Coordinates of C-alpha atoms and ligand atoms in Angstrom, one line a residue:
M1 CA 12.3 40.9 -19.0
S2 CA 13.4 37.3 -20.6
H3 CA 11.4 34.2 -20.1
A4 CA 13.6 32.1 -21.3
A5 CA 15.7 29.2 -19.7
P6 CA 19.7 29.9 -19.4
S7 CA 20.9 27.9 -22.2
N8 CA 24.1 26.1 -21.7
A9 CA 27.0 28.3 -22.3
S10 CA 29.1 26.8 -25.1
N11 CA 31.7 25.2 -22.3
T12 CA 29.3 23.5 -20.5
A13 CA 28.2 19.8 -21.5
A14 CA 24.4 18.7 -20.9
I15 CA 24.4 15.7 -17.9
S16 CA 21.7 13.1 -18.3
L17 CA 21.6 9.7 -17.3
A18 CA 23.5 8.7 -20.2
T19 CA 26.9 10.5 -18.9
L20 CA 26.2 9.4 -15.4
P21 CA 29.2 6.6 -14.6
P22 CA 27.9 3.2 -15.3
H23 CA 28.6 0.5 -12.5
S24 CA 28.4 -3.1 -12.7
T25 CA 26.4 -5.4 -10.4
A26 CA 29.3 -6.5 -8.3
E27 CA 30.1 -2.6 -8.1
I28 CA 26.4 -1.2 -7.1
A29 CA 26.3 -4.2 -4.8
A30 CA 29.6 -3.0 -3.3
L31 CA 28.8 1.0 -3.2
A32 CA 25.0 -0.5 -1.2
D33 CA 27.0 -2.2 1.5
R34 CA 29.0 0.5 2.1
Y35 CA 27.4 3.5 1.6
L36 CA 23.3 2.6 2.3
T37 CA 21.8 1.7 5.6
P38 CA 21.7 -2.2 6.6
N39 CA 18.0 -1.6 7.0
Y40 CA 17.6 -3.3 3.8
R41 CA 18.7 -6.9 2.9
N42 CA 19.2 -5.9 -1.0
V43 CA 20.4 -9.0 -3.3
A44 CA 21.0 -9.3 -7.0
P45 CA 20.1 -8.3 -9.8
V46 CA 20.1 -4.6 -10.4
F47 CA 16.9 -4.0 -12.3
V48 CA 17.2 -1.4 -14.6
R49 CA 14.2 -1.4 -16.9
G50 CA 10.9 -2.4 -16.8
E51 CA 8.2 -4.1 -19.3
G52 CA 4.6 -4.6 -18.5
P53 CA 4.6 -7.5 -15.6
Y54 CA 8.6 -8.4 -16.3
N55 CA 12.0 -6.5 -14.8
I56 CA 14.6 -6.7 -16.6
S57 CA 18.4 -7.0 -15.2
L58 CA 21.7 -5.3 -16.1
E59 CA 22.7 -8.5 -17.6
Q60 CA 19.2 -8.3 -19.8
E61 CA 17.6 -11.1 -18.0
R62 CA 13.8 -10.8 -17.6
Y63 CA 12.0 -11.5 -14.1
L64 CA 8.6 -12.0 -13.9
D65 CA 7.4 -9.4 -11.1
F66 CA 4.7 -10.6 -9.2
S67 CA 5.3 -8.7 -6.0
A68 CA 5.0 -5.4 -7.8
G69 CA 7.0 -3.1 -5.6
V70 CA 5.0 -5.0 -3.1
A71 CA 1.7 -4.1 -4.3
V72 CA 2.5 -1.2 -6.2
N73 CA 3.1 -1.3 -9.9
A74 CA -1.0 -1.8 -10.4
L75 CA -0.2 -1.5 -14.2
G76 CA 3.0 -2.9 -14.5
H77 CA 6.7 -1.6 -15.2
N78 CA 6.9 1.4 -17.7
H79 CA 3.3 1.3 -19.1
P80 CA 3.3 3.7 -21.9
D81 CA -0.1 6.2 -20.4
L82 CA 2.0 6.3 -17.3
V83 CA 5.4 7.3 -18.4
A84 CA 3.5 9.7 -20.8
A85 CA 2.4 11.6 -18.0
L86 CA 5.4 11.7 -16.2
R87 CA 7.2 13.1 -19.2
D88 CA 4.5 15.5 -20.6
Q89 CA 4.0 16.7 -16.4
A90 CA 8.0 17.1 -15.7
A91 CA 7.7 19.3 -18.8
L92 CA 5.3 21.7 -17.2
L93 CA 5.9 22.0 -13.7
I94 CA 6.9 19.5 -11.0
H95 CA 6.4 21.1 -7.8
Q96 CA 5.1 24.2 -6.0
S97 CA 4.3 25.2 -2.6
N98 CA 0.5 24.3 -1.0
Y99 CA 0.1 27.4 -0.8
W100 CA -0.9 27.9 -4.7
H101 CA -3.4 26.0 -6.7
N102 CA -2.0 23.4 -9.2
A103 CA -3.9 21.7 -12.2
H104 CA -3.8 18.1 -10.7
A105 CA -4.3 18.0 -6.9
A106 CA -8.0 19.2 -7.0
P107 CA -9.3 17.1 -9.7
L108 CA -7.2 13.9 -8.4
A109 CA -9.6 14.3 -4.6
E110 CA -12.8 14.8 -6.6
A111 CA -11.9 11.5 -9.0
L112 CA -10.7 9.3 -4.9
C113 CA -14.0 11.3 -3.7
L114 CA -16.6 10.5 -6.3
Q115 CA -15.2 6.8 -5.7
F116 CA -15.7 7.3 -2.1
S117 CA -19.6 8.3 -2.7
R118 CA -19.9 5.6 -5.6
A119 CA -18.7 2.8 -2.8
T120 CA -21.0 4.3 0.2
N121 CA -24.3 5.5 -1.7
G122 CA -23.3 9.0 -1.9
L123 CA -21.4 9.7 1.8
Q124 CA -19.6 13.3 1.1
A125 CA -15.1 13.1 1.4
R126 CA -12.8 15.1 1.4
C127 CA -9.5 14.2 0.4
Y128 CA -5.4 14.9 2.0
F129 CA -2.6 14.3 0.1
C130 CA 0.7 12.9 1.6
N131 CA 3.7 10.7 0.0
S132 CA 3.0 7.2 1.7
G133 CA 1.6 4.3 3.5
A134 CA 3.1 5.5 6.8
E135 CA 2.0 9.1 6.2
G136 CA -1.9 8.3 5.7
T137 CA -1.3 6.2 8.9
E138 CA 0.0 9.7 10.5
A139 CA -2.5 12.0 9.0
A140 CA -5.3 9.5 10.1
V141 CA -3.8 9.3 13.5
K142 CA -3.7 13.4 13.3
L143 CA -7.6 13.5 12.2
A144 CA -8.7 11.1 14.7
R145 CA -7.7 12.7 17.7
R146 CA -8.4 16.6 16.1
Y147 CA -12.0 15.0 15.3
H148 CA -12.7 14.3 18.6
S149 CA -11.1 17.0 20.4
R150 CA -12.3 20.0 18.6
I151 CA -15.3 18.7 16.4
R152 CA -16.7 16.5 19.2
G153 CA -15.4 18.4 22.3
Q154 CA -14.1 15.5 23.6
E155 CA -10.5 14.7 24.7
R156 CA -10.3 10.4 22.9
P157 CA -7.1 10.1 21.8
G158 CA -7.0 6.0 22.3
I159 CA -6.9 4.1 19.1
I160 CA -7.8 0.4 19.0
T161 CA -5.3 -1.4 15.9
F162 CA -5.3 -5.5 15.3
E163 CA -2.3 -7.8 15.9
G164 CA -0.4 -8.9 13.5
S165 CA -1.2 -5.2 11.5
F166 CA 1.1 -2.7 10.0
H167 CA 0.5 0.5 8.9
G168 CA 3.9 2.1 8.5
R169 CA 7.8 2.9 10.1
T170 CA 7.3 6.1 11.3
F171 CA 6.7 6.6 15.3
A172 CA 2.5 7.1 15.2
A173 CA 2.7 4.0 12.3
M174 CA 4.9 1.8 13.9
T175 CA 3.0 2.3 17.3
A176 CA -0.2 1.4 15.7
T177 CA 1.2 -1.5 13.9
A178 CA 0.6 -4.3 16.3
Q179 CA 3.7 -6.4 15.7
P180 CA 6.2 -6.1 18.5
K181 CA 9.2 -7.1 15.9
Y182 CA 8.6 -3.3 14.2
Q183 CA 9.1 -1.9 17.3
D184 CA 11.9 -3.5 19.1
G185 CA 14.1 -1.0 20.2
F186 CA 12.2 2.1 19.6
A187 CA 10.8 2.8 22.7
P188 CA 8.8 4.5 24.3
L189 CA 5.9 4.7 21.4
L190 CA 3.4 6.9 21.2
P191 CA 0.6 6.5 23.7
G192 CA -3.2 5.9 23.5
F193 CA -3.2 2.6 21.2
A194 CA -4.1 -0.5 22.5
Y195 CA -4.3 -3.8 20.0
A196 CA -7.2 -6.4 20.0
K197 CA -6.8 -9.7 17.9
F198 CA -7.4 -9.6 14.3
G199 CA -11.3 -10.7 13.4
D200 CA -11.9 -11.2 17.2
L201 CA -14.7 -8.8 18.0
A202 CA -14.8 -9.5 22.1
S203 CA -11.0 -8.3 21.9
V204 CA -12.2 -5.4 20.8
Q205 CA -15.1 -4.8 23.2
A206 CA -13.2 -6.3 26.2
L207 CA -10.6 -3.2 25.3
L208 CA -13.4 -0.9 25.1
D209 CA -15.1 -1.9 28.7
D210 CA -11.3 -1.7 30.0
P211 CA -12.3 1.2 32.5
V212 CA -9.2 2.8 32.2
F213 CA -8.5 3.2 28.2
G214 CA -11.8 2.3 27.2
P215 CA -13.5 5.9 27.7
T216 CA -10.1 7.4 26.5
V217 CA -10.9 5.5 22.9
G218 CA -11.9 7.6 19.9
A219 CA -11.2 5.3 16.6
V220 CA -10.3 1.6 15.2
A221 CA -7.6 1.5 12.4
V222 CA -8.1 -1.9 10.4
E223 CA -7.2 -3.7 7.4
I224 CA -9.4 -5.5 6.0
V225 CA -6.8 -7.8 4.6
Q226 CA -3.9 -7.6 6.7
G227 CA -1.3 -7.9 3.6
E228 CA 1.9 -7.4 5.5
G229 CA 0.6 -10.1 8.4
G230 CA 0.3 -12.9 6.2
V231 CA -2.8 -12.5 4.0
R232 CA -5.3 -12.6 6.6
L233 CA -8.5 -12.2 5.8
A234 CA -10.9 -11.8 9.0
P235 CA -14.3 -13.9 9.5
P236 CA -17.2 -13.2 7.6
G237 CA -19.5 -10.1 9.0
F238 CA -16.8 -9.4 11.6
F239 CA -16.1 -5.9 10.0
Q240 CA -20.3 -5.4 9.9
Q241 CA -20.4 -5.9 13.6
L242 CA -16.8 -3.6 13.8
R243 CA -18.8 -0.8 12.3
A244 CA -21.8 -1.3 14.5
L245 CA -19.3 -1.7 17.8
C246 CA -17.9 2.1 16.4
D247 CA -21.2 3.8 16.0
D248 CA -22.5 2.3 19.3
R249 CA -19.6 4.0 20.8
G250 CA -19.3 7.3 18.9
L251 CA -16.0 5.7 17.3
L252 CA -14.4 6.6 14.0
L253 CA -14.0 3.5 12.3
M254 CA -10.8 4.0 10.0
L255 CA -9.2 1.5 7.1
D256 CA -6.2 1.6 6.1
E257 CA -6.5 0.8 2.5
V258 CA -2.9 1.0 1.5
Q259 CA -2.1 -2.2 0.2
T260 CA -6.0 -3.5 -0.4
G261 CA -7.5 -0.6 -2.1
L262 CA -7.1 0.6 -5.6
G263 CA -8.8 -2.8 -7.0
R264 CA -5.5 -4.7 -5.6
T265 CA -8.4 -7.2 -3.9
G266 CA -11.1 -6.6 -6.5
S267 CA -13.1 -4.3 -5.8
F268 CA -11.7 -0.1 -6.0
F269 CA -11.5 0.0 -2.3
A270 CA -11.6 -3.7 -0.4
F271 CA -14.4 -2.7 2.2
E272 CA -16.8 -2.8 -0.5
Q273 CA -16.6 -6.5 -0.5
E274 CA -17.3 -6.0 2.9
G275 CA -21.1 -4.2 3.2
I276 CA -19.9 -1.4 5.4
V277 CA -18.5 2.4 5.0
P278 CA -15.4 4.1 6.9
D279 CA -15.3 7.4 8.4
V280 CA -11.3 7.8 7.5
L281 CA -9.7 5.3 4.8
W282 CA -6.0 5.5 3.6
L283 CA -4.2 4.6 0.3
A284 CA -1.0 4.9 -1.0
K285 CA 1.4 2.0 -3.2
A286 CA -0.8 1.5 -6.6
L287 CA -2.1 5.5 -6.3
G288 CA 0.9 6.5 -7.9
G289 CA 1.6 3.0 -9.7
G290 CA 5.3 3.7 -8.2
V291 CA 5.6 7.3 -7.8
P292 CA 5.6 8.3 -3.8
V293 CA 1.4 9.4 -3.3
G294 CA -0.7 8.7 -0.5
A295 CA -4.1 9.9 0.2
V296 CA -6.6 10.0 3.2
L297 CA -10.1 10.1 2.5
A298 CA -12.5 11.5 5.2
R299 CA -16.3 11.8 5.4
E300 CA -17.3 15.6 5.3
E301 CA -17.5 16.3 8.9
V302 CA -14.7 14.6 9.7
A303 CA -12.4 16.3 7.4
Q304 CA -13.0 19.7 8.7
A305 CA -10.8 18.9 12.0
L306 CA -8.1 19.4 9.3
Q307 CA -8.1 23.2 9.5
P308 CA -5.6 25.5 8.2
G309 CA -2.4 24.9 10.1
T310 CA -3.5 21.8 11.8
H311 CA -1.5 19.1 9.1
A312 CA 0.9 19.6 5.7
S313 CA 3.4 18.1 4.0
T314 CA 5.6 19.8 1.5
F315 CA 5.4 17.7 -1.0
G316 CA 2.3 16.0 -0.3
A317 CA -0.1 16.9 -3.8
N318 CA 2.4 18.0 -5.6
A319 CA 1.6 18.6 -9.6
L320 CA 4.0 15.8 -11.0
V321 CA 2.3 12.7 -8.5
T322 CA -1.2 13.8 -8.6
A323 CA -1.3 13.8 -12.7
V324 CA 0.1 10.8 -12.6
G325 CA -2.5 9.9 -10.1
R326 CA -5.4 11.0 -12.5
V327 CA -4.0 9.5 -15.3
I328 CA -3.5 5.8 -13.6
L329 CA -7.5 6.6 -12.3
Q330 CA -8.3 7.0 -15.7
V331 CA -6.3 3.9 -16.9
F332 CA -7.9 1.6 -15.0
E333 CA -11.7 2.8 -16.0
R334 CA -10.8 2.5 -19.3
D335 CA -9.2 -1.1 -19.1
G336 CA -11.8 -2.4 -16.6
L337 CA -8.5 -3.1 -14.2
V338 CA -11.0 -4.0 -11.0
A339 CA -12.7 -5.9 -12.6
H340 CA -9.7 -7.8 -14.6
S341 CA -8.2 -8.1 -10.7
A342 CA -11.2 -9.8 -9.5
Q343 CA -11.1 -12.4 -12.6
M344 CA -7.2 -12.6 -12.6
G345 CA -7.2 -13.2 -8.3
A346 CA -10.2 -16.4 -8.6
Y347 CA -7.9 -17.7 -11.4
L348 CA -4.4 -17.1 -9.6
L349 CA -6.2 -18.4 -6.4
A350 CA -7.9 -21.4 -8.3
E351 CA -4.2 -22.5 -10.4
L352 CA -2.1 -22.0 -6.8
K353 CA -4.7 -24.7 -4.7
K354 CA -4.5 -27.0 -8.0
A355 CA -0.5 -26.7 -8.1
F356 CA 0.1 -27.2 -4.4
A357 CA -2.7 -29.7 -3.7
G358 CA -0.9 -32.2 -1.7
R359 CA 2.2 -30.5 -0.9
P360 CA 2.4 -31.3 3.1
Y361 CA 4.4 -28.2 3.3
V362 CA 1.5 -26.3 2.4
T363 CA -1.0 -25.2 4.9
D364 CA -3.4 -23.0 3.6
I365 CA -3.9 -20.4 0.3
R366 CA -6.0 -18.0 0.4
G367 CA -6.8 -14.4 -0.6
R368 CA -8.7 -11.8 -2.3
G369 CA -8.2 -10.7 -6.0
L370 CA -5.1 -10.3 -7.0
M371 CA -3.5 -10.4 -3.3
C372 CA -2.8 -14.3 -2.5
G373 CA -0.7 -15.6 0.0
V374 CA 0.6 -19.4 0.3
E375 CA 1.0 -20.5 3.9
I376 CA 3.5 -23.2 4.5
T377 CA 5.5 -24.7 7.8
S378 CA 8.7 -23.3 7.4
D379 CA 10.5 -19.7 6.9
P380 CA 9.5 -18.5 3.3
K381 CA 12.6 -16.6 2.4
P382 CA 14.6 -19.8 0.9
V383 CA 11.9 -20.4 -1.7
V384 CA 11.5 -16.5 -2.1
D385 CA 15.2 -16.9 -2.9
A386 CA 14.7 -19.9 -5.1
A387 CA 11.6 -18.6 -7.1
R388 CA 13.9 -15.6 -7.5
R389 CA 16.8 -17.8 -9.3
R390 CA 13.7 -18.9 -11.2
H391 CA 13.4 -15.7 -11.9
L392 CA 9.7 -15.2 -10.5
L393 CA 9.9 -12.3 -7.9
L394 CA 7.5 -12.2 -4.8
S395 CA 7.6 -11.2 -1.1
V396 CA 7.5 -12.6 2.6
A397 CA 4.2 -11.8 4.4
G398 CA 4.3 -12.5 8.0
T399 CA 6.6 -15.6 9.5
R400 CA 5.4 -18.1 6.8
V401 CA 3.1 -16.5 3.9
L402 CA 4.7 -16.2 0.1
R403 CA 3.1 -14.0 -0.9
L404 CA 1.9 -12.8 -4.9
T405 CA 0.5 -9.2 -5.2
P406 CA 1.2 -9.1 -8.9
P407 CA 0.4 -5.7 -11.5
L408 CA -3.1 -6.0 -12.5
I409 CA -2.1 -6.3 -15.5
V410 CA -1.6 -9.9 -15.9
D411 CA -3.3 -12.7 -17.7
R412 CA -3.5 -16.2 -17.3
A413 CA 0.0 -16.7 -19.0
H414 CA 1.3 -14.6 -16.7
C415 CA -0.2 -16.6 -13.8
D416 CA 0.5 -20.0 -15.5
E417 CA 4.1 -18.9 -15.6
A418 CA 4.6 -18.1 -11.9
V419 CA 2.5 -20.9 -10.3
A420 CA 4.7 -23.1 -12.2
A421 CA 8.0 -21.0 -11.1
L422 CA 6.5 -21.5 -7.3
L423 CA 5.8 -24.4 -7.3
A424 CA 9.7 -25.3 -8.7
A425 CA 11.1 -23.6 -6.3
A426 CA 8.5 -24.6 -3.2
D427 CA 9.7 -28.3 -4.1
E428 CA 13.2 -27.8 -4.5
V429 CA 13.4 -26.4 -1.3
L430 CA 10.5 -27.9 0.9
G431 CA 10.4 -31.1 -1.1
Ligands
PLP501 C1 -1.7 -1.9 4.7 C2 0.0 -0.8 4.8 N1 -0.6 0.4 5.4 C3 0.8 1.2 5.5 C4 2.3 0.8 4.6 C5 3.2 1.5 5.2 O1 3.1 2.4 3.5 P1 4.9 3.0 3.3 O2 6.2 2.2 3.3 O3 4.3 3.8 2.0 O4 5.0 4.2 4.4 C6 2.2 -0.3 4.0 C7 3.0 -0.5 3.6 O5 3.2 -2.3 3.3 C8 0.6 -1.4 4.3 O6 0.3 -2.6 3.9

């Protein structure tokens, strides 16, 4: 029997990206208006290429990308090692079901679990792979409920999350996301969630002391820095107190590190700077550098809740994305990107503070690592638009915050360029 791939018959032409019909920016915009659901407010330009921290439009104009696909493109765009990994793995094997092993999922799980172990003084963990941040949240919610139900032998489905949080758009994730604007029109939400005030331990205690809800609570889920909520930091000591409270009440402490993880805040995991150890955490965004992959890490005892048949994802852990994840982690290691993020983050924050000093429209400038926010007195969208006209890309967080989450590979010159463009844009709109 021949194993040769079917060759193109002489009358069939090869199909490639080059043979697809090209479109102008105006045509793409018109197609998007007509055919995409209107949930995204896409705007020009059309990006066709990337080069490190720059994006290049169809018109061949360069934009400095200080959004990085909202904290996804940690290695910037078209990183040679990432491109090579994708090419090499695509040519070998893209996908096969989780019925079988592939060459990369288990080694990537090992690499992530070793990071967890390093960051927690030796705790053992296991890893479940999914495809996105929201799916990480879903898996964590299922894990928490199943852990209490089947390992601890007690139904404790209640989960506490925090006002201003963001955990994704699927049902459990949207319910966990304690911001009414994301839930509007989607009732009924998933039962069993209640919201505390971020950084306010007493508000967590109050929920736990509620005679009806309190005894049902099995987990607390929280971001170390609220990203979408506005680059919000909790007061010093909050997470340690929260950890102690969780220990006291037998609750799982679950950290959504989808945005903060993988060096974004200047440590591999953001929790490392808080002196705490989580029971569960989940990652996505930077883990694939742009290919969709997420990972949930859980302490050994907790991870045992996901026995065969309890949870799955068709695409989760496929060979392509996990190969990419392995290469990304090695690039992080080789290039010292976590330390670089801490250094560049400190530089960027200092430069932002210097540049915006005395601007009456700025109410706060804050951040951790390369996750920075400039809080202003009005809607940030016009400033983001003005920055884009000056060829700087950034995003909005919360209702008042200009968010900068550049690739972790940026240098001082990139930071200087971004700060100058942002200051000019903000002065133009608000000055
Ligand atoms: C902390 C956090 N959790 C979850 C998500 C959802 O991730 P995804 O959009 O990949 O589902 C995000 C996305 O911004 C996030 O910042």
